Short mmCIF file of C-alpha atoms and ligand atoms in Angstrom, two decimals:
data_model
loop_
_atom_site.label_atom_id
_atom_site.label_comp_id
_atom_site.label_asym_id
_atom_site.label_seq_id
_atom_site.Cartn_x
_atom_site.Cartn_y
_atom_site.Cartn_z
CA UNK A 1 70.93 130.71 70.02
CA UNK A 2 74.98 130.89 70.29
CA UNK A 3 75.96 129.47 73.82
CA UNK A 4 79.40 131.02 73.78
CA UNK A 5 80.88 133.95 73.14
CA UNK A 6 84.77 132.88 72.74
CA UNK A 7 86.21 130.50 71.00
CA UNK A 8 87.86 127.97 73.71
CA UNK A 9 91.58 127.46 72.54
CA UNK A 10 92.95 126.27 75.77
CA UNK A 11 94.69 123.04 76.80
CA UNK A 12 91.68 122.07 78.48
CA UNK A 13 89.00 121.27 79.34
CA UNK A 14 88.46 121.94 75.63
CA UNK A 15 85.13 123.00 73.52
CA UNK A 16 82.51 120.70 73.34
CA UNK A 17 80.30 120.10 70.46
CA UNK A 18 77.20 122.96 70.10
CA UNK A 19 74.82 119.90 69.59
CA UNK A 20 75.83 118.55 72.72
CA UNK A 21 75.41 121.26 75.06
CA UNK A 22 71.87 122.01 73.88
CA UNK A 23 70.88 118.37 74.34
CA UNK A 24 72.84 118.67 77.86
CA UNK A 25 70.83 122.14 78.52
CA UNK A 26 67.51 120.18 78.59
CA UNK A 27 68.44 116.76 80.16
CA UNK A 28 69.83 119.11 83.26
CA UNK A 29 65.92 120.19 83.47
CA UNK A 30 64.77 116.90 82.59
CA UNK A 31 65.91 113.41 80.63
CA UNK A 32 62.48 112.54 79.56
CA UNK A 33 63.04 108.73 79.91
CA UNK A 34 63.66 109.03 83.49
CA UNK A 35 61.58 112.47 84.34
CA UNK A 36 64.53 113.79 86.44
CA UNK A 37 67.31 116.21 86.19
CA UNK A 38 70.48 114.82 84.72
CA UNK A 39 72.33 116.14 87.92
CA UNK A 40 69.87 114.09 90.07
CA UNK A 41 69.65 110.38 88.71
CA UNK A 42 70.96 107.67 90.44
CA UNK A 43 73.99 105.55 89.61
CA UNK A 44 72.16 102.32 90.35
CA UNK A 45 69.59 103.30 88.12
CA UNK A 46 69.15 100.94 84.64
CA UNK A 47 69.03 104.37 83.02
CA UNK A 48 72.95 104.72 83.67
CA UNK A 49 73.69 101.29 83.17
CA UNK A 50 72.70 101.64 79.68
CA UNK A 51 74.58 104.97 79.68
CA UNK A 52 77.96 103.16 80.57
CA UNK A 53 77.30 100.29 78.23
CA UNK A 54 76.50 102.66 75.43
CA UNK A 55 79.58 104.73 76.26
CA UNK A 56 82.06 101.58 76.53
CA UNK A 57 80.35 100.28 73.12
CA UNK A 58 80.35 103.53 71.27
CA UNK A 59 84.60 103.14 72.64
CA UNK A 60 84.79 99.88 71.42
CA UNK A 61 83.64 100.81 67.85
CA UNK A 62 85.21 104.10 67.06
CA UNK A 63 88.02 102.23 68.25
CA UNK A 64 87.47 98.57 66.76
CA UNK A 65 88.21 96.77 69.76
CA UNK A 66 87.64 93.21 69.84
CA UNK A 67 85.97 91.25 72.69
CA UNK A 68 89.54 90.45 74.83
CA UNK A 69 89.22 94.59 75.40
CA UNK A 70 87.63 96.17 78.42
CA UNK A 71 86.57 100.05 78.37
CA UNK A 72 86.25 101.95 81.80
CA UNK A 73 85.23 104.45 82.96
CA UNK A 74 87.36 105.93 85.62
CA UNK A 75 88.04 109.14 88.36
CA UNK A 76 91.12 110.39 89.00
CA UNK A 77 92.02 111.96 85.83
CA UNK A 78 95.03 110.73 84.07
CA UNK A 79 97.36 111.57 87.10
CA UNK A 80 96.04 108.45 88.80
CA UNK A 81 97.12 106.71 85.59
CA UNK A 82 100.48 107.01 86.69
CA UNK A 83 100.51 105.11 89.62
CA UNK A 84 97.47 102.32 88.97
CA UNK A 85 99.41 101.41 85.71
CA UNK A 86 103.11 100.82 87.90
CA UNK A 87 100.46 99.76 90.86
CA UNK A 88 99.43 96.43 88.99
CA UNK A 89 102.31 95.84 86.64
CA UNK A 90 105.21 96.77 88.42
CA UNK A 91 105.30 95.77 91.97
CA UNK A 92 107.89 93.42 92.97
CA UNK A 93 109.53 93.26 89.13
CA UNK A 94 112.97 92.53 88.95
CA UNK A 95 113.49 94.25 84.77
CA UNK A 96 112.52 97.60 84.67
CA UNK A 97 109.78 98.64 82.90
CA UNK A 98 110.60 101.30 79.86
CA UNK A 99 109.58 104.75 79.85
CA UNK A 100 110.07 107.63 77.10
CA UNK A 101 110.32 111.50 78.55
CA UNK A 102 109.39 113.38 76.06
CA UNK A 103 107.68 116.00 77.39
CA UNK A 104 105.86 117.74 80.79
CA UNK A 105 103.44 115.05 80.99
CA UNK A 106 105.52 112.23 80.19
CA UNK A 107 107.79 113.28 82.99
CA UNK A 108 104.83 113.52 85.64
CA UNK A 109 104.63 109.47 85.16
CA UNK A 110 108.13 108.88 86.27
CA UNK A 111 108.10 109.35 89.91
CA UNK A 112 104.94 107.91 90.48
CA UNK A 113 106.45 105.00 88.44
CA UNK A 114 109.76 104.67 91.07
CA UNK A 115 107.47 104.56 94.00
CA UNK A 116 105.84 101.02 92.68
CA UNK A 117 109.50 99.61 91.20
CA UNK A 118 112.38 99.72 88.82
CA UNK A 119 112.16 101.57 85.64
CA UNK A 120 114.27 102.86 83.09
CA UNK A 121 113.99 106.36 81.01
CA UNK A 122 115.50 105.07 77.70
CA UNK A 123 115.11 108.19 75.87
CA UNK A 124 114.61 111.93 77.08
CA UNK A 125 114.34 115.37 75.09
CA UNK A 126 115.10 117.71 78.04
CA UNK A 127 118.20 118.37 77.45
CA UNK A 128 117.19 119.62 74.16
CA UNK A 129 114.06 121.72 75.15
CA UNK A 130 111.45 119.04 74.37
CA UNK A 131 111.59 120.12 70.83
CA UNK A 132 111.62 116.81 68.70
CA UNK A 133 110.71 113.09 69.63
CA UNK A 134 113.11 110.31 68.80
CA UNK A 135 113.47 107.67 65.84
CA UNK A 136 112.67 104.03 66.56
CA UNK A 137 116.84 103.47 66.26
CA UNK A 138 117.25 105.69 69.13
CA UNK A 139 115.10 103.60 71.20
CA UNK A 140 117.12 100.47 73.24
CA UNK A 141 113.80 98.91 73.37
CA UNK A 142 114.35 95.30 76.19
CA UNK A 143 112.33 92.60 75.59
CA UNK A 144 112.13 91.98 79.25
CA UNK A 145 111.03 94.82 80.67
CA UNK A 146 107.04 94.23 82.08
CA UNK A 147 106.07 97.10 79.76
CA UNK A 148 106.84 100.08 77.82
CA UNK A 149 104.95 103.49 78.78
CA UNK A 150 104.89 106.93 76.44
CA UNK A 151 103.05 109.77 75.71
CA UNK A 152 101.19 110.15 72.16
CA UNK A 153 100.69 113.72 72.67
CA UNK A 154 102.74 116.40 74.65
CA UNK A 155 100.29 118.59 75.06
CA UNK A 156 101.93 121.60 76.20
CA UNK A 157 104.96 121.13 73.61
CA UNK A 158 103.03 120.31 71.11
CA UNK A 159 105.02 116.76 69.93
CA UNK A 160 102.74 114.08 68.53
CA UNK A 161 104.04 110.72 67.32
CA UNK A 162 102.77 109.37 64.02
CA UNK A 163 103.15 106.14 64.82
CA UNK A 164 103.23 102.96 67.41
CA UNK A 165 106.04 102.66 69.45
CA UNK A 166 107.94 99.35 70.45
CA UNK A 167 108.12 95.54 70.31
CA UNK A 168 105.33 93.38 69.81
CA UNK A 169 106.32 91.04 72.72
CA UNK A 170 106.29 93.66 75.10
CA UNK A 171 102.69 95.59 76.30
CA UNK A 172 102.11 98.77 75.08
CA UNK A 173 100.59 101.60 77.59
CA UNK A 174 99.65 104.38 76.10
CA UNK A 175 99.11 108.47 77.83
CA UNK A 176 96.63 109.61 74.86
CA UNK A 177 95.10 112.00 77.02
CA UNK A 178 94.84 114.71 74.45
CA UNK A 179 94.65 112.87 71.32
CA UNK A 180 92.19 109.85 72.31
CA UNK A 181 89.69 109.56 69.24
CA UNK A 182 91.06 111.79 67.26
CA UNK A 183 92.09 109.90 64.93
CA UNK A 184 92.48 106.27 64.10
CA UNK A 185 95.44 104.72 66.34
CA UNK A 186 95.58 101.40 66.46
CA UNK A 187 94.00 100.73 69.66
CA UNK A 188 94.81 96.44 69.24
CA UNK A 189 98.42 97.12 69.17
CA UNK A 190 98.23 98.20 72.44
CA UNK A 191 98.00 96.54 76.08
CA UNK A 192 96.55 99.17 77.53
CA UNK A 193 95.67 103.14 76.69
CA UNK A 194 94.52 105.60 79.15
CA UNK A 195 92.81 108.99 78.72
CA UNK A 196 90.97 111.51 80.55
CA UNK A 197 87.80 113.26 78.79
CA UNK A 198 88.38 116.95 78.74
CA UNK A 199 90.18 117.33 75.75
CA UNK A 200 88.87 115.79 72.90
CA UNK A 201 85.60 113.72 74.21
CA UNK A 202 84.04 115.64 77.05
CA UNK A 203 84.32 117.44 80.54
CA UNK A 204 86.57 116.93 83.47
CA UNK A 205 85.84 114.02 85.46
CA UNK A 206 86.28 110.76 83.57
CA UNK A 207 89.14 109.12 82.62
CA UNK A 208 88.80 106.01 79.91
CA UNK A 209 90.70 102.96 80.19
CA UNK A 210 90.92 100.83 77.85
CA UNK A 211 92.60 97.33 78.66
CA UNK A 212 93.43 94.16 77.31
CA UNK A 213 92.12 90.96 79.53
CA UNK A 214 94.93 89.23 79.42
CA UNK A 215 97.44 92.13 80.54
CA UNK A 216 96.09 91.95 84.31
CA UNK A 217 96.45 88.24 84.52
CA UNK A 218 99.77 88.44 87.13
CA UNK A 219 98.45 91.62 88.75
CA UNK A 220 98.53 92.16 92.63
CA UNK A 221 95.11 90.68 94.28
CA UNK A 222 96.25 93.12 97.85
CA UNK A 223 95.35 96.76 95.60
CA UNK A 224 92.60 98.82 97.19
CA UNK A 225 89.48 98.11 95.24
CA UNK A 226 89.33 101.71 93.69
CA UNK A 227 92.79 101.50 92.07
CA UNK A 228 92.29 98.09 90.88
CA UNK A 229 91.57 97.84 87.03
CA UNK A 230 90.17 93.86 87.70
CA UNK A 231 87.51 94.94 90.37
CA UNK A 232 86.53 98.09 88.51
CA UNK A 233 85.81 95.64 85.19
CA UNK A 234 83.64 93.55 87.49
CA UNK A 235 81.93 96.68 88.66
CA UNK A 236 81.20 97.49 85.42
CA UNK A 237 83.43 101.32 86.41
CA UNK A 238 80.00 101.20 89.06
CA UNK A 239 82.22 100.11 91.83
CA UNK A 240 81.51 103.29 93.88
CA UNK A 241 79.48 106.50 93.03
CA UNK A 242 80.57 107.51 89.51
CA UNK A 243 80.74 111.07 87.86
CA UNK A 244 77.51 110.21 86.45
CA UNK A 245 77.14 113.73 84.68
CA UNK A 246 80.66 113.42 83.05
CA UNK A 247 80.11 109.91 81.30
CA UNK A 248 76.97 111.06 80.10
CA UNK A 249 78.31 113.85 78.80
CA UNK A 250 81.17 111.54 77.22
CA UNK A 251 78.43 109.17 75.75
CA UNK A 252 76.39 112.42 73.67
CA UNK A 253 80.01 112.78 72.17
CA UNK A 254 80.75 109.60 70.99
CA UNK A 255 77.56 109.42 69.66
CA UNK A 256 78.41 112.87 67.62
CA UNK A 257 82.01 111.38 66.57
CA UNK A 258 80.28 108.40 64.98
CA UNK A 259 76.99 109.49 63.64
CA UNK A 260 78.06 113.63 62.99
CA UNK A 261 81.26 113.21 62.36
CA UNK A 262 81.28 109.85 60.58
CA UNK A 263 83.85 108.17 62.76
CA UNK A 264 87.53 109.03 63.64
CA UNK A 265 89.09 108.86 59.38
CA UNK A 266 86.70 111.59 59.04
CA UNK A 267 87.83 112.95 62.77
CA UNK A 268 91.63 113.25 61.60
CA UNK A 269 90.89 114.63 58.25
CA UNK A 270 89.18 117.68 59.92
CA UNK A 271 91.56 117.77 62.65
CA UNK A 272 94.52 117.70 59.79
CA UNK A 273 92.62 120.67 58.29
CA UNK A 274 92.51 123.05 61.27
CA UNK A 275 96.24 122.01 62.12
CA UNK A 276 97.30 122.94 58.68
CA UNK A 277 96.20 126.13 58.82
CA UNK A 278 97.62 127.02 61.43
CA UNK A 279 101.33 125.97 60.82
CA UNK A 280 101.01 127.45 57.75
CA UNK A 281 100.22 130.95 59.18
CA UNK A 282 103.64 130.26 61.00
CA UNK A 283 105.21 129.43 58.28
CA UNK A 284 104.84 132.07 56.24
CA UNK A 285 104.77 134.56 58.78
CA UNK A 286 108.94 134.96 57.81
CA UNK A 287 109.81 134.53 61.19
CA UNK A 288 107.36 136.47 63.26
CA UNK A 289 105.66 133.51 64.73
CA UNK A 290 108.41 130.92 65.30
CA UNK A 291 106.92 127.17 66.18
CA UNK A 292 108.49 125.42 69.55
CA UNK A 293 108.16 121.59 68.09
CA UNK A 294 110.33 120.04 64.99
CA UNK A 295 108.64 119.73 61.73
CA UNK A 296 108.31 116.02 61.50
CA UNK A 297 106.60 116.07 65.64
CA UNK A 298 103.95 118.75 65.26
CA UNK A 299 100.89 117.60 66.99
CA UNK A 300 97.82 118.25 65.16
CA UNK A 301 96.00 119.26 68.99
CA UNK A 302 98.49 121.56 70.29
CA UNK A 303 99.86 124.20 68.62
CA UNK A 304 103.15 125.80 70.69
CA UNK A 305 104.68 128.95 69.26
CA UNK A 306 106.46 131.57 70.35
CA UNK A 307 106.84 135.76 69.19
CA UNK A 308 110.23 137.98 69.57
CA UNK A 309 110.06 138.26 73.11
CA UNK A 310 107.70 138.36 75.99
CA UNK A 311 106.49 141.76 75.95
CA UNK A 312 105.14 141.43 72.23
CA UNK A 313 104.01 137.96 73.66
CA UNK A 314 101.73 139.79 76.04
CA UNK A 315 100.39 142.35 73.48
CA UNK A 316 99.45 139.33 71.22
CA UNK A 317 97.89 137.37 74.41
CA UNK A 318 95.54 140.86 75.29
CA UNK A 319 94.44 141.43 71.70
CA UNK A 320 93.89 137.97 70.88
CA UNK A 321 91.44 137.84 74.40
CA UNK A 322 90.00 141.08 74.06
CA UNK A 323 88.95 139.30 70.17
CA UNK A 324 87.60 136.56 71.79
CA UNK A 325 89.86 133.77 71.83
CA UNK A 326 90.08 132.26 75.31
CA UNK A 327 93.20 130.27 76.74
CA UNK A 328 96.03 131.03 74.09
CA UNK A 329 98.64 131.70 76.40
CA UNK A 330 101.01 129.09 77.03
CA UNK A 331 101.73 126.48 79.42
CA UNK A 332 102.95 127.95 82.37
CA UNK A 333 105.98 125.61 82.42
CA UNK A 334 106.73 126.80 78.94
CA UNK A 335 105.10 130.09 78.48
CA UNK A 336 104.75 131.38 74.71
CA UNK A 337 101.44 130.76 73.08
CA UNK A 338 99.52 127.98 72.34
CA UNK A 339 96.53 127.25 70.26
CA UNK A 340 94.81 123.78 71.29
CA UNK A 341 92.01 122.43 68.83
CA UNK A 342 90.74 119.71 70.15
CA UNK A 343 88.35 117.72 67.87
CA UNK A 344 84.49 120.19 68.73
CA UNK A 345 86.83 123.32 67.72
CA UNK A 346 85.45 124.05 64.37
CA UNK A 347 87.67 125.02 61.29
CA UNK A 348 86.02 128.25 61.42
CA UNK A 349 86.96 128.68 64.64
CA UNK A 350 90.87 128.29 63.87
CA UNK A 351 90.14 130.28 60.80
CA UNK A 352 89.02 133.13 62.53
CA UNK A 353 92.19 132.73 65.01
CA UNK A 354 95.05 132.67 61.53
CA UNK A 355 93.09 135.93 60.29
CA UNK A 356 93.54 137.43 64.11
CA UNK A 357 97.19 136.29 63.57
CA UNK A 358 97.81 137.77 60.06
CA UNK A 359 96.09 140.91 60.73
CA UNK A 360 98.45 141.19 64.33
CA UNK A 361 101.62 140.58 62.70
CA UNK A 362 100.40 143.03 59.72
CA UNK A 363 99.53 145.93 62.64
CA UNK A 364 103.13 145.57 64.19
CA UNK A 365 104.73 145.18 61.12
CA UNK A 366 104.11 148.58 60.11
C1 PLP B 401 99.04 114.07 78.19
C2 PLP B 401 98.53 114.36 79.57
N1 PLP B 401 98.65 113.43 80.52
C3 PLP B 401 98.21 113.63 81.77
C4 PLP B 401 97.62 114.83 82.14
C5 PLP B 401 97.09 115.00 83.56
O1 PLP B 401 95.72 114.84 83.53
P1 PLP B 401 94.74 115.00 84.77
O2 PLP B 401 94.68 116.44 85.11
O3 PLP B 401 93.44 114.46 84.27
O4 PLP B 401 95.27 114.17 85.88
C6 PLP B 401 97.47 115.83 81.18
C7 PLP B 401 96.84 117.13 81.55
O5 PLP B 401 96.59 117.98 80.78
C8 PLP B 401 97.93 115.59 79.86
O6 PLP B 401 97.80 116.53 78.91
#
């Protein structure tokens, strides 16, 4: 049985693993354990509490947490991201707290930031286009400020850093929204990384948190309970009803990244596969497909590229969807194309897509 017909390229919500929406298929009829629909279950029910503990322990060891780590499970997306983090670490601060801008989403954090208090944009690449992401000696990195926030992956630029950013004294927060668990990253050098699930680990709906206890130990006790990480970690992320379809859904894909995959090494070196043939199709196109990011920055999740101008932009864009490859066209606040394989896209999949790519050029060439 093939559930799809195209092959989901888009910037997300991204493809999901095959495995996982057959298992999903029946558990909508019926989960036997519980003899209800998945879309009917109740959150109080000690079915789901085992689902969120699975979930937040399948987290914890893909990521190797250790026990001074909490994993929730939020709503809001990553949006509400950028105002819980400034919410509980910011308020009333006299030293700003650091932020990169290094991209679209990057730059959607910093005026939710200013509402909450002080911060300061130590580095920004939109003068140049969002093209490239900086060296650690361009960084004026303060040990005072509360905390430094950045964005592992612009997803619509397609800029991925390859490694952690800033001072050991000062907490980490990480955006990772479309590169959580796709590869190994660290997690324990940061203070606090959030991400929602529709890219790389399941549908729209969820957002993980993942926190360090001893980062919320100042934080405001007047927050409303929804927005505030220390209630939600008593709640177990149960605090009110919870997408209980999308953390289910989350849970059957970490439990394909470590037992199908083999964990997130083996994650990356696939990922580093499909990304690799891809920038090599641009690369040796001689010009015909022209990548938007720096060398050194390409992310291996987003792919941004443009063609000779918009019209043989649009030709490429009709073809490529009347083939069968959905959501190639790019951002709309940068236009151009862009190829997102998130971690279920298969290497056949992208394989297909660099033969659709050759053969275009090859038509129009001639
Ligand atoms: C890196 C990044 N951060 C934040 C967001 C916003 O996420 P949401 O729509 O879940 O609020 C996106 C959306 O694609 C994103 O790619």
């Amino acid at each position: 049985m093939k559930p799809q017909n195209s092959l989901n390229f888009s910037g997300g919500p991204g493809a999901l693993p095959e495995s996982v929406l057959l298992q999903v298929q029946q558990d909508i009829l019926e989960v036997p354990e519980v003899g209800l629909s998945l879309l009917g279950i109740s959150h109080r029910s000690d079915w789901f509490a085992a689902v969120i503990k699975e979930t937040e322990d399948n987290i914890r060891s893909l990521l190797g947490l250790g026990a001074d780590y909490h994993v929730l499970l939020l709503q809001g997306g990553a949006t509400q991201q950028f105002s819980m983090v400034p919410m509980t670490l910011l308020r009333g601060k006299k030293h700003p707290a650091q932020y990169l801008h290094t991209g679209y989403w990057s730059g959607k954090a910093l005026p939710q930031a200013r509402l909450e208090g002080p911060i300061d944009v130590i580095w920004s690449g939109e003068a140049s286009g969002f093209r490239h992401l900086p060296d650690d000696s361009e960084l004026a990195l303060s040990p005072d400020a509360p905390y430094l926030h950045y964005v592992s992956n612009e997803t619509v630029e397609g800029l991925q850093f390859n490694r952690v950013l800033g001072r050991d004294d000062v907490p980490r927060i990480c955006d990772m929204s479309s590169d959580f668990l796709s590869r190994p990253c660290e997690a324990e050098r940061f203070a606090l990384i959030y991400a929602h699930a529709q890219k790389n680990i399941g549908p729209a709906g969820v957002t993980v948190v993942v926190v360090k206890d001893d980062l919320l130990k100042d934080a405001p006790t007047n927050l409303p309970a929804f927005l505030d990480y220390r209630q939600q970690i008593q709640a177990h992320s149960n605090l009110n009803t919870p997408p209980v379809f999308a953390i289910y859904v989350t849970l059957l894909v970490t439990r394909w990244l470590k037992h199908d995959v083999g964990g997130l090494a083996q994650m990356d070196q696939i990922n580093q596969a499909k990304a690799a043939l891809l920038y090599q199709t641009i690369d040796q196109s001689g010009g015909f497909y022209v990548g938007h990011a720096a060398t050194p920055n390409r992310s291996l999740m987003n792919v941004a590229f443009t063609l000779r101008d918009p019209e043989l932009e649009k030709r490429f864009l009709a073809q490529a969807q009347a083939a069968g490859f959905y959501g190639l066209a790019g951002h709309r606040a940068l236009g151009g194309i862009r190829a997102s394989i998130y971690n279920a896209l298969s290497v056949s999949a992208v394989q297909t897509l660099t033969a659709f790519m050759q053969d275009f050029q090859h038509r129009t060439s001639h």
